[in-house]
Amino acid sequence: MNRKRVPIRNHQAEAALFSRRAIVSIGIVFVVFAILLVNLYSLQVTSYAEFQTRSNSNRITVLPVAPNRGLIYDRNGVLLADNIPVYSLEISPLEVRNLTDTLDRLHQLLNLSDDVIADFNTRLRQHRRFPNITFVDELSEQQVALFATHQHHFPGVTIEGRLQRFYPHRDLFTHALGYVGRINQQDVQRLRDQERYANYAATRTIGKLGVERKYEMDLHGVVGYQTVEVNNRGRVVRTLDFSPPEPGTDIHLELDIGMQKVARDQLQNRRGAIVVLDANTGGVLALYSNPSYDPNLFVSGISTVDYRNLLNNPANPLINRATQGRYPPASTIKPHLGLLALHEGIITAETRIWDPGYFTLEGVSRRFRDWRPHGHGWVTVTKAIAESCNVFYYDVANQLGIDRMATFMGEFGFGQRTGIDILEENTAIMPDRGWKRARFNEPWYAGETLSVGIGQSFWTVTPLQLAYSTAILATRGERHTPRLLRATGDRHDPIYVEPYGLPPLKDVATKHWDTIHKGMEEVITSRQGTAWTAFRGATYTAAGKTGTAQVVRIEDDTIERPDIQDVEERFRDNATYIGYAPADKPEIVVALAIENVGGGGRNAAPVARAIMDYYFADPQQRQLKLLEIQQRRTHADD
């Protein structure tokens, strides 16, 4: 049997194989280390600057710092819009493990309303301009203390302090000042379009209405920046550099807080608006619309319930009646039309027209009635203004025609914006043939011209337009644009704004102005004047014109007007008034409209008298008047 042979090991070959493998392994290791060394050199030397920058960007962050918003004062230095410190509850979603559970526990701990979580979730879904999202805007002192004791249970939730807009006089200046509100997507887009978005990098609110919106660029200021070191959770460890923001510019308004309080007190619970102008500069001394509302509701975000209540309020408090309310001017425009008739040579100061109590057009069966059933007899233009004779103006309007009337009234600002420095202004309607054709596709009728001649029909005005036109009458053609801004800068060294406006009306003869002024003075001084009772005993001279605007048409065969108590409130006449004082050298102009209260002489003229009384009173009398008003409000609140 053959035995298997055992091969003899070749040690020399094995050694050679091992050596080759060792050399290859060492070569691989050397190459790997060479690669590592090359990369290390590249990281530490060649690309040092680049990676140092990347490292710093992870460790160092530049944070925007919001500027303090400029303050707003009235003409006497009374603060109207302030910035107050508030505490908000901020949540960083990236640091909260269970957001839903955290929100529920905070809701129970701080006893918050149900809307808070819903509002937070809405903000969470929107584009975020900050790493943190506000959960509660304004914490009470009790809520701050309560959360501080439980803060360790809420990682990612912090309390932040900041300045927030505050309106100390609440509803008194709302429609003039406006308010600020949270920046929304529409605001963001507008800021981007205006290339101003970067300046709002740390800002939460922006002017929404009124002066706050018009002068947003001045009030906002310039954003600042701070360079900070942060940890791996994004928390600030220390501040490395700080560039302070530039605070917004303080602004000073023409408004007078005392006159504004008198206006509010006079309107009480009645719907309407009052505008008071400086006759020689256009400065707005008072601009009050009633009812009003508290603008502080909007600063940190108004609740759904509060906004719905304002929106559904039948009195429409959100509308600025002074600049957006549209009212028939009624007889307040009779001085303007009288001036036009004199200027056009339709009448003279001595022209007399017979008023039997009605006016008829040839070929028209309808009688256009005067407010006095049996008429005023023979009437001149001054008597027609003083006693508010309708028949005189029916005749004048019929001779003038709608085209001349519309053109001339446009010179007084009717049918167009006055240019006041807030954006919420209505043009109202100055009708003519073209307007009616475009609106109704109908021709203009002669009877409509007569109605326009007494401030009715399609003609509507805003109280601000009435005030502006009255200032033009009072100053014999000077046209100063109404303005709220008086000055800017430090309250001790402000920079005043010069009056501005359109060129004056120079082609109207002095004698025509004299005639119209005489008629407006007789409204006050004549026993038959429609405002004689309201201004009896005044210590100053004044001129004016009352107006009673029909809300519903009275039938042609109705001779006696129904008693106001027999008419449903919403169908009662509106009361209007325009006036200025002193009569010889006008300083102040007042225009107002009160809804559904009846005649202008009985209801609107006394309001104008109260405002003028306050204006011409000495400082001590003013203080007593304001104290009296405050006591009435306190008593009413109790």
XYZ file of C-alpha atoms in Angstrom:
638
model
C 0.000 0.000 0.000
C 1.420 3.339 -1.083
C 1.613 6.059 1.655
C 0.661 9.725 0.922
C 3.625 11.996 0.762
C 3.711 15.107 2.976
C 4.999 18.183 1.113
C 7.872 20.014 2.656
C 7.008 23.748 3.605
C 8.787 26.408 1.575
C 9.744 28.893 4.233
C 11.527 31.073 1.796
C 8.418 31.556 -0.360
C 6.252 32.296 2.658
C 8.682 34.877 3.869
C 8.688 36.526 0.461
C 4.848 36.589 0.404
C 4.709 38.103 3.872
C 7.210 40.755 2.929
C 5.191 41.754 -0.137
C 1.990 41.964 1.897
C 3.678 43.990 4.622
C 5.072 46.420 2.090
C 1.623 46.867 0.482
C -0.021 47.398 3.893
C 2.593 49.868 4.971
C 2.187 51.660 1.665
C -1.588 51.875 2.164
C -1.131 53.173 5.678
C 1.389 55.724 4.476
C -0.918 56.899 1.696
C -3.831 57.208 4.148
C -1.727 59.184 6.596
C -0.464 61.331 3.750
C -4.015 62.069 2.713
C -4.924 62.907 6.308
C -1.925 65.194 6.623
C -2.745 66.933 3.352
C -6.374 67.424 4.447
C -5.275 68.573 7.872
C -2.947 71.109 6.275
C -5.734 72.251 4.002
C -8.148 72.669 6.924
C -5.707 74.314 9.307
C -3.674 76.423 6.907
C -5.004 76.756 3.379
C -8.747 77.016 4.240
C -8.333 78.423 7.731
C -10.079 81.721 7.048
C -13.099 80.072 5.421
C -13.670 77.523 8.152
C -12.970 80.058 10.873
C -15.819 82.126 9.427
C -18.095 79.083 9.368
C -17.184 78.277 12.932
C -17.919 81.800 14.048
C -21.269 81.754 12.265
C -22.237 78.762 14.384
C -20.975 80.389 17.562
C -21.500 84.105 16.850
C -24.823 85.576 15.746
C -25.838 89.086 14.757
C -29.212 89.977 16.286
C -31.301 93.004 15.238
C -32.401 95.433 17.966
C -35.704 97.268 17.542
C -35.616 101.056 17.926
C -37.897 102.840 20.373
C -40.896 104.307 18.580
C -41.202 108.084 18.566
C -43.689 109.663 20.958
C -46.683 111.768 19.929
C -47.690 114.986 21.714
C -50.497 117.489 21.312
C -49.826 121.203 20.690
C -49.465 121.817 24.454
C -46.955 119.020 25.064
C -49.484 116.530 26.441
C -48.435 112.955 25.676
C -50.900 111.225 23.353
C -48.979 108.070 22.393
C -46.471 106.529 24.819
C -44.222 103.454 25.010
C -44.618 101.361 28.162
C -42.692 98.264 29.340
C -44.577 94.976 29.017
C -43.672 91.320 29.522
C -44.482 88.657 26.979
C -44.251 84.882 27.067
C -42.032 83.622 24.259
C -41.732 80.031 22.991
C -38.873 78.594 20.936
C -40.470 75.644 19.071
C -37.064 74.047 18.398
C -36.402 73.667 22.116
C -39.802 72.314 23.129
C -40.127 68.533 22.960
C -43.902 68.278 23.167
C -45.377 71.578 21.993
C -49.034 70.595 22.380
C -48.533 69.438 25.965
C -46.547 72.586 26.796
C -49.279 74.842 25.443
C -51.971 73.022 27.400
C -50.016 73.227 30.665
C -49.294 76.930 30.164
C -52.966 77.502 29.390
C -53.979 75.927 32.702
C -51.177 77.478 34.754
C -51.786 81.065 33.662
C -55.586 80.776 33.267
C -55.545 81.999 29.670
C -58.440 82.383 27.240
C -59.099 79.737 24.593
C -58.166 82.155 21.799
C -54.523 82.298 22.929
C -53.600 78.814 21.688
C -55.472 79.326 18.420
C -53.669 82.625 17.801
C -50.323 81.007 18.604
C -50.927 78.175 16.147
C -51.811 80.745 13.487
C -48.540 82.594 14.054
C -46.683 79.259 14.066
C -47.924 78.496 10.545
C -47.020 81.933 9.238
C -43.629 83.103 8.046
C -41.561 83.624 11.188
C -39.382 86.712 11.470
C -38.039 85.757 14.923
C -36.632 82.479 16.346
C -39.144 82.797 19.180
C -42.906 83.069 18.816
C -45.022 85.132 21.192
C -47.527 83.054 23.131
C -48.925 85.785 25.402
C -48.297 89.442 24.567
C -49.043 91.140 27.859
C -48.539 89.261 31.113
C -49.892 90.641 34.350
C -47.604 90.909 37.375
C -49.315 87.880 38.884
C -48.764 85.827 35.722
C -45.101 86.826 35.588
C -44.578 85.741 39.202
C -46.517 82.500 38.728
C -44.569 81.465 35.637
C -41.232 82.397 37.238
C -41.831 79.836 39.997
C -42.617 77.083 37.439
C -40.221 78.074 34.657
C -37.988 75.029 35.221
C -40.879 72.845 34.049
C -41.037 74.627 30.700
C -37.783 74.377 28.718
C -37.855 76.595 25.643
C -40.310 79.057 27.223
C -39.052 82.434 28.472
C -40.330 85.803 29.622
C -39.126 88.756 27.558
C -39.441 92.433 28.392
C -39.975 95.124 25.727
C -41.609 98.469 25.078
C -45.121 98.534 23.660
C -47.279 101.354 22.304
C -49.863 102.716 24.712
C -52.568 105.334 24.200
C -53.282 106.896 27.616
C -56.404 108.772 26.461
C -57.924 105.662 24.877
C -60.887 106.560 22.657
C -60.346 110.339 22.668
C -57.928 110.555 19.715
C -58.431 107.202 17.997
C -59.595 108.419 14.588
C -56.853 111.039 14.365
C -53.921 109.108 15.848
C -54.904 105.701 14.527
C -52.986 102.835 16.122
C -50.167 100.333 15.606
C -50.749 96.596 15.167
C -48.808 93.423 14.502
C -46.935 93.248 11.229
C -48.794 90.851 8.936
C -47.982 89.358 5.543
C -49.453 92.345 3.688
C -47.236 94.684 5.699
C -44.189 92.516 4.974
C -44.881 92.605 1.251
C -45.385 96.371 1.301
C -42.131 96.878 3.206
C -40.282 94.705 0.718
C -41.761 96.621 -2.189
C -40.579 99.836 -0.549
C -37.156 98.277 0.208
C -37.616 98.986 3.915
C -38.026 95.437 5.192
C -34.473 95.187 6.592
C -35.194 98.144 8.876
C -38.024 96.138 10.485
C -35.900 93.078 11.272
C -36.690 93.276 15.005
C -39.980 95.217 14.901
C -43.259 93.562 15.839
C -45.762 96.351 15.103
C -46.370 98.959 12.436
C -48.718 101.932 12.052
C -52.075 100.800 10.706
C -54.228 103.949 10.659
C -54.147 107.692 11.146
C -51.034 109.597 12.137
C -49.327 106.364 13.194
C -49.461 105.121 9.600
C -48.900 108.419 7.806
C -45.708 109.201 9.728
C -44.532 105.606 10.155
C -41.101 106.258 8.660
C -40.422 109.103 11.103
C -41.860 107.371 14.157
C -40.197 103.994 13.604
C -36.507 104.881 13.743
C -33.506 102.844 12.497
C -32.813 99.262 13.537
C -29.683 98.480 15.567
C -27.610 95.291 15.873
C -25.755 93.340 18.536
C -23.147 90.638 17.939
C -23.552 87.809 20.482
C -21.988 84.443 21.260
C -24.466 81.573 21.529
C -24.303 78.015 22.826
C -25.365 74.856 21.005
C -29.007 75.574 21.863
C -28.928 79.065 20.474
C -28.924 80.760 23.881
C -26.965 83.984 24.183
C -23.820 83.500 26.245
C -22.347 86.981 25.972
C -22.490 90.136 23.883
C -19.454 90.837 21.736
C -20.455 94.085 20.042
C -23.418 96.467 20.070
C -24.601 99.071 17.547
C -27.491 100.918 19.190
C -30.654 101.629 17.207
C -31.721 105.170 16.408
C -35.039 105.937 18.125
C -37.929 107.271 16.100
C -38.594 110.987 15.843
C -41.086 112.500 18.265
C -43.916 114.390 16.576
C -46.145 117.185 17.835
C -49.680 117.585 16.536
C -51.896 120.623 16.117
C -54.572 118.864 18.190
C -55.589 120.419 21.507
C -56.550 117.854 24.128
C -58.886 120.278 25.901
C -60.811 121.101 22.746
C -60.962 117.403 21.888
C -62.513 116.687 25.306
C -65.075 119.439 24.819
C -65.991 117.958 21.419
C -66.478 114.508 22.933
C -68.484 115.928 25.798
C -70.778 117.820 23.427
C -71.533 114.830 21.245
C -72.128 112.574 24.251
C -73.876 109.448 22.916
C -74.904 110.989 19.599
C -73.373 109.826 16.341
C -71.471 112.488 14.450
C -68.195 114.334 13.984
C -66.622 117.671 14.883
C -63.697 119.357 13.119
C -61.998 122.518 14.405
C -59.367 124.299 12.293
C -56.982 127.179 12.779
C -58.418 129.571 10.184
C -55.024 131.000 9.222
C -52.813 127.904 9.037
C -55.084 124.912 8.433
C -53.944 123.305 11.684
C -56.494 120.771 12.982
C -57.243 121.780 16.572
C -59.844 119.050 17.093
C -60.976 116.076 15.046
C -63.426 113.855 16.866
C -65.692 111.126 15.525
C -68.339 109.508 17.694
C -68.660 106.688 18.589
C -65.015 105.849 19.000
C -63.093 102.872 20.409
C -59.991 102.034 22.438
C -56.977 101.690 20.076
C -55.047 99.763 22.738
C -57.135 96.736 21.770
C -55.236 96.510 18.467
C -51.659 97.015 19.666
C -50.946 93.438 20.700
C -53.630 91.845 18.533
C -57.349 92.289 19.072
C -59.363 89.252 20.134
C -61.921 87.747 17.797
C -64.752 88.660 20.158
C -63.684 92.302 20.512
C -63.188 92.748 16.785
C -66.527 91.145 15.973
C -68.224 93.482 18.443
C -66.691 96.523 16.742
C -67.404 95.226 13.254
C -71.049 94.383 13.967
C -71.792 97.535 15.960
C -74.631 99.327 14.076
C -73.112 102.703 15.029
C -69.975 101.867 12.971
C -67.305 103.072 15.429
C -64.516 101.959 13.054
C -65.461 104.686 10.551
C -63.802 108.072 10.932
C -66.902 110.192 10.417
C -64.847 113.392 10.314
C -63.031 112.381 7.123
C -65.038 109.410 5.833
C -68.608 110.194 6.842
C -70.724 111.442 3.941
C -73.549 113.825 4.807
C -75.789 116.106 2.737
C -74.390 119.582 3.457
C -77.911 121.050 3.607
C -78.057 124.822 4.116
C -74.428 125.126 5.240
C -73.425 125.618 1.597
C -75.736 128.570 1.017
C -72.940 131.105 1.675
C -70.798 129.377 -0.952
C -73.581 129.421 -3.541
C -74.443 133.012 -2.652
C -70.839 133.967 -3.308
C -70.946 132.191 -6.678
C -74.166 133.978 -7.660
C -72.619 137.341 -6.763
C -69.402 136.490 -8.585
C -71.255 135.403 -11.728
C -73.498 138.469 -11.694
C -76.677 136.434 -11.253
C -77.560 138.646 -8.262
C -76.240 141.697 -6.449
C -76.220 142.496 -2.748
C -79.482 144.410 -3.284
C -81.311 141.805 -5.393
C -84.651 140.823 -3.845
C -86.545 137.620 -4.570
C -90.124 136.976 -3.469
C -90.573 133.886 -1.291
C -94.207 132.754 -0.941
C -93.157 129.482 0.701
C -92.528 127.524 -2.484
C -90.809 127.626 -5.873
C -92.046 126.204 -9.154
C -90.337 125.329 -12.392
C -92.015 126.024 -15.698
C -93.625 122.850 -16.970
C -93.138 121.013 -13.638
C -96.152 120.424 -11.390
C -94.122 119.779 -8.243
C -93.696 122.622 -5.763
C -90.260 122.963 -4.180
C -91.107 124.125 -0.674
C -89.357 126.333 1.812
C -88.850 125.128 5.382
C -91.107 128.001 6.504
C -94.579 127.116 5.129
C -95.661 130.685 4.390
C -92.287 131.868 3.148
C -89.966 134.753 4.037
C -91.415 137.490 1.827
C -88.903 139.650 -0.023
C -85.420 138.232 0.495
C -81.898 139.489 -0.246
C -78.859 137.247 -0.212
C -77.867 138.306 3.322
C -81.367 137.633 4.637
C -81.451 134.335 2.728
C -78.295 133.248 4.548
C -79.396 134.528 7.956
C -82.860 132.956 7.826
C -81.846 130.040 5.565
C -84.402 130.802 2.851
C -84.710 127.858 0.464
C -86.753 129.609 -2.235
C -84.023 132.220 -2.772
C -81.526 129.442 -3.456
C -83.929 127.493 -5.648
C -84.058 130.566 -7.864
C -80.306 131.147 -7.743
C -79.494 127.496 -8.472
C -81.916 127.462 -11.394
C -80.138 130.443 -12.936
C -76.629 129.162 -12.249
C -77.090 125.613 -13.488
C -75.374 122.492 -12.160
C -72.206 122.852 -14.241
C -71.195 126.261 -12.882
C -72.150 125.192 -9.376
C -70.055 122.001 -9.508
C -67.012 123.790 -10.941
C -67.036 126.587 -8.372
C -67.650 124.228 -5.443
C -64.657 122.219 -6.575
C -62.531 125.304 -5.819
C -63.709 124.980 -2.213
C -62.638 121.343 -2.001
C -65.982 119.611 -2.448
C -65.885 116.280 -4.267
C -62.163 115.801 -3.616
C -59.773 115.034 -0.787
C -58.598 117.986 1.245
C -55.066 116.571 1.547
C -55.099 116.164 5.330
C -52.139 114.120 6.541
C -53.959 110.872 7.237
C -54.867 108.346 4.569
C -58.442 107.652 5.660
C -60.300 110.346 3.732
C -63.331 110.150 1.468
C -63.916 112.413 -1.535
C -67.705 112.383 -0.964
C -69.775 113.507 -3.996
C -70.004 116.792 -5.862
C -72.528 115.798 -8.548
C -72.742 117.109 -12.099
C -74.061 115.892 -15.426
C -71.063 113.690 -16.138
C -71.164 112.094 -12.699
C -74.845 111.178 -13.008
C -74.408 109.804 -16.517
C -71.482 107.656 -15.380
C -73.246 106.517 -12.202
C -76.825 105.960 -13.372
C -76.630 106.383 -17.153
C -79.336 109.037 -16.882
C -79.553 112.710 -17.887
C -79.527 115.537 -15.369
C -82.898 117.105 -14.547
C -83.604 120.726 -13.622
C -85.342 119.713 -10.400
C -82.126 118.066 -9.230
C -80.311 121.361 -9.686
C -82.761 123.005 -7.282
C -82.164 120.295 -4.673
C -78.409 120.721 -5.001
C -78.994 124.453 -4.483
C -80.050 123.773 -0.879
C -77.406 121.105 -0.252
C -79.583 118.056 -0.865
C -80.018 115.527 -3.708
C -76.795 113.644 -4.586
C -74.463 116.179 -2.965
C -72.558 114.804 0.028
C -69.669 116.213 2.034
C -67.424 115.185 4.891
C -67.245 117.369 8.020
C -63.596 118.026 7.165
C -64.583 119.341 3.724
C -67.109 121.623 5.390
C -64.445 122.935 7.757
C -61.951 123.458 4.930
C -64.473 125.306 2.764
C -65.521 127.460 5.722
C -61.902 128.426 6.349
C -61.708 129.570 2.717
C -64.807 131.701 3.250
C -63.512 133.113 6.516
C -60.101 134.085 5.106
C -61.497 135.472 1.824
C -60.050 132.827 -0.435
C -56.939 131.603 1.394
C -56.630 127.822 0.952
C -54.494 126.194 3.653
C -54.432 122.405 3.543
C -55.755 120.907 6.805
C -52.900 119.288 8.703
C -52.390 117.420 11.948
C -48.596 117.680 12.112
C -47.369 120.789 13.907
C -43.684 120.027 14.554
C -41.100 117.251 14.843
C -38.183 116.575 17.158
C -37.484 117.254 20.809
C -40.385 118.800 22.697
C -38.135 121.579 24.018
C -36.712 122.460 20.597
C -39.141 121.273 17.913
C -38.903 121.953 14.193
C -42.191 123.553 13.116
C -43.961 122.760 9.865
C -44.844 125.688 7.635
C -48.472 125.977 6.393
C -49.034 124.823 2.847
C -51.929 124.655 0.409
C -53.332 125.752 -2.935
C -53.119 129.245 -4.416
C -55.820 131.579 -3.023
C -59.018 132.506 -4.851
C -58.041 135.958 -6.136
C -60.701 136.724 -8.731
C -63.613 137.183 -6.308
C -64.355 140.834 -5.572
C -63.900 142.124 -2.026
C -67.479 143.436 -1.911
C -68.805 139.948 -2.574
C -66.834 138.528 0.361
C -68.196 141.384 2.494
C -71.777 140.548 1.526
C -71.429 136.859 2.371
C -69.689 137.614 5.671
C -72.485 139.987 6.591
C -75.071 137.282 5.945
C -73.149 134.749 8.048
C -72.827 137.286 10.879
C -76.581 137.894 10.799
C -77.089 134.155 11.365
C -75.703 134.942 14.829
C -76.726 138.558 15.446
C -80.191 138.836 13.866
C -83.173 137.754 15.959
C -84.414 135.914 12.906
C -81.004 134.278 12.442
C -81.086 130.498 12.734
C -78.261 130.454 15.345
C -79.238 133.589 17.287
C -80.560 131.627 20.260
C -77.481 129.386 20.471
C -75.004 132.312 20.461
C -76.978 134.815 22.504
C -74.724 136.406 25.147
C -71.414 135.325 23.588
C -68.455 137.500 24.613
C -66.949 137.358 21.112
C -68.233 137.969 17.596
C -68.924 135.040 15.329
C -70.369 134.100 11.953
C -71.876 130.845 10.812
C -74.544 128.870 9.016
C -76.865 126.142 10.234
C -78.082 123.193 8.215
C -80.815 120.591 8.528
C -80.355 117.677 6.146
C -83.280 115.463 5.278
C -82.616 111.757 5.583
C -85.884 110.780 3.880
C -87.882 112.764 1.359
C -91.007 114.633 2.458
C -93.907 114.380 0.016
C -94.658 117.398 -2.134
C -98.094 117.997 -0.625
C -96.730 118.042 2.931
C -96.871 121.591 4.247
C -96.078 121.089 7.912
C -92.953 119.097 8.791
C -93.704 116.222 11.187
C -92.716 116.600 14.825
C -89.342 114.998 15.495
C -90.786 112.828 18.253
C -93.164 111.277 15.746
C -90.359 110.183 13.417
C -88.359 106.992 13.874
C -84.827 107.950 14.956
C -83.045 106.618 11.879
C -85.313 108.764 9.674
C -84.792 112.021 11.583
C -82.892 114.917 10.035
C -79.154 115.361 10.437
C -77.970 118.590 12.050
C -75.005 120.457 10.540
C -73.232 123.718 11.296
C -70.295 125.749 10.021
C -68.872 128.865 11.649
C -65.849 130.974 12.500
C -64.819 133.540 15.087
C -64.058 136.346 15.655
C -66.168 137.620 12.798
C -63.776 140.413 11.765
C -60.459 138.554 12.156
C -61.180 134.796 12.070
C -58.963 132.589 14.211
C -60.993 129.415 14.604
C -63.275 127.473 12.248
C -65.802 124.878 13.425
C -67.762 122.396 11.321
C -69.858 119.517 12.585
C -72.538 117.019 11.706
C -74.783 115.153 14.144
C -76.891 112.290 12.892
C -80.660 111.932 13.363
C -81.197 114.643 15.971
C -83.249 117.245 14.086
C -82.573 120.885 13.209
C -79.110 122.382 12.975
C -79.995 125.610 14.788
C -81.361 123.723 17.767
C -78.825 120.875 17.985
C -75.616 121.696 16.091
C -75.166 125.424 16.745
C -75.000 125.039 20.574
C -72.174 122.507 20.124
C -70.191 124.999 18.062
C -70.887 127.666 20.696
C -69.474 125.433 23.458
C -66.286 124.826 21.471
C -65.807 128.502 20.711
C -66.494 129.416 24.339
C -63.682 127.084 25.379
C -61.311 128.501 22.755
C -61.832 132.119 23.868
C -61.854 131.368 27.612
C -58.879 132.244 29.808
C -56.698 129.398 31.202
C -58.499 129.288 34.534
C -61.912 129.064 32.895
C -60.628 126.303 30.654
C -59.425 124.293 33.613
C -62.770 124.662 35.350
C -64.564 123.537 32.187
C -62.376 120.454 31.836
C -62.824 119.610 35.507
C -66.571 119.836 35.036
C -66.385 117.507 32.040
C -64.236 115.021 33.965
C -66.687 114.991 36.857
C -69.554 114.254 34.476
C -67.653 111.354 32.921
C -66.727 109.954 36.314
C -70.325 110.164 37.449
C -71.496 108.463 34.233
C -68.962 105.627 34.693
C -70.141 105.080 38.258
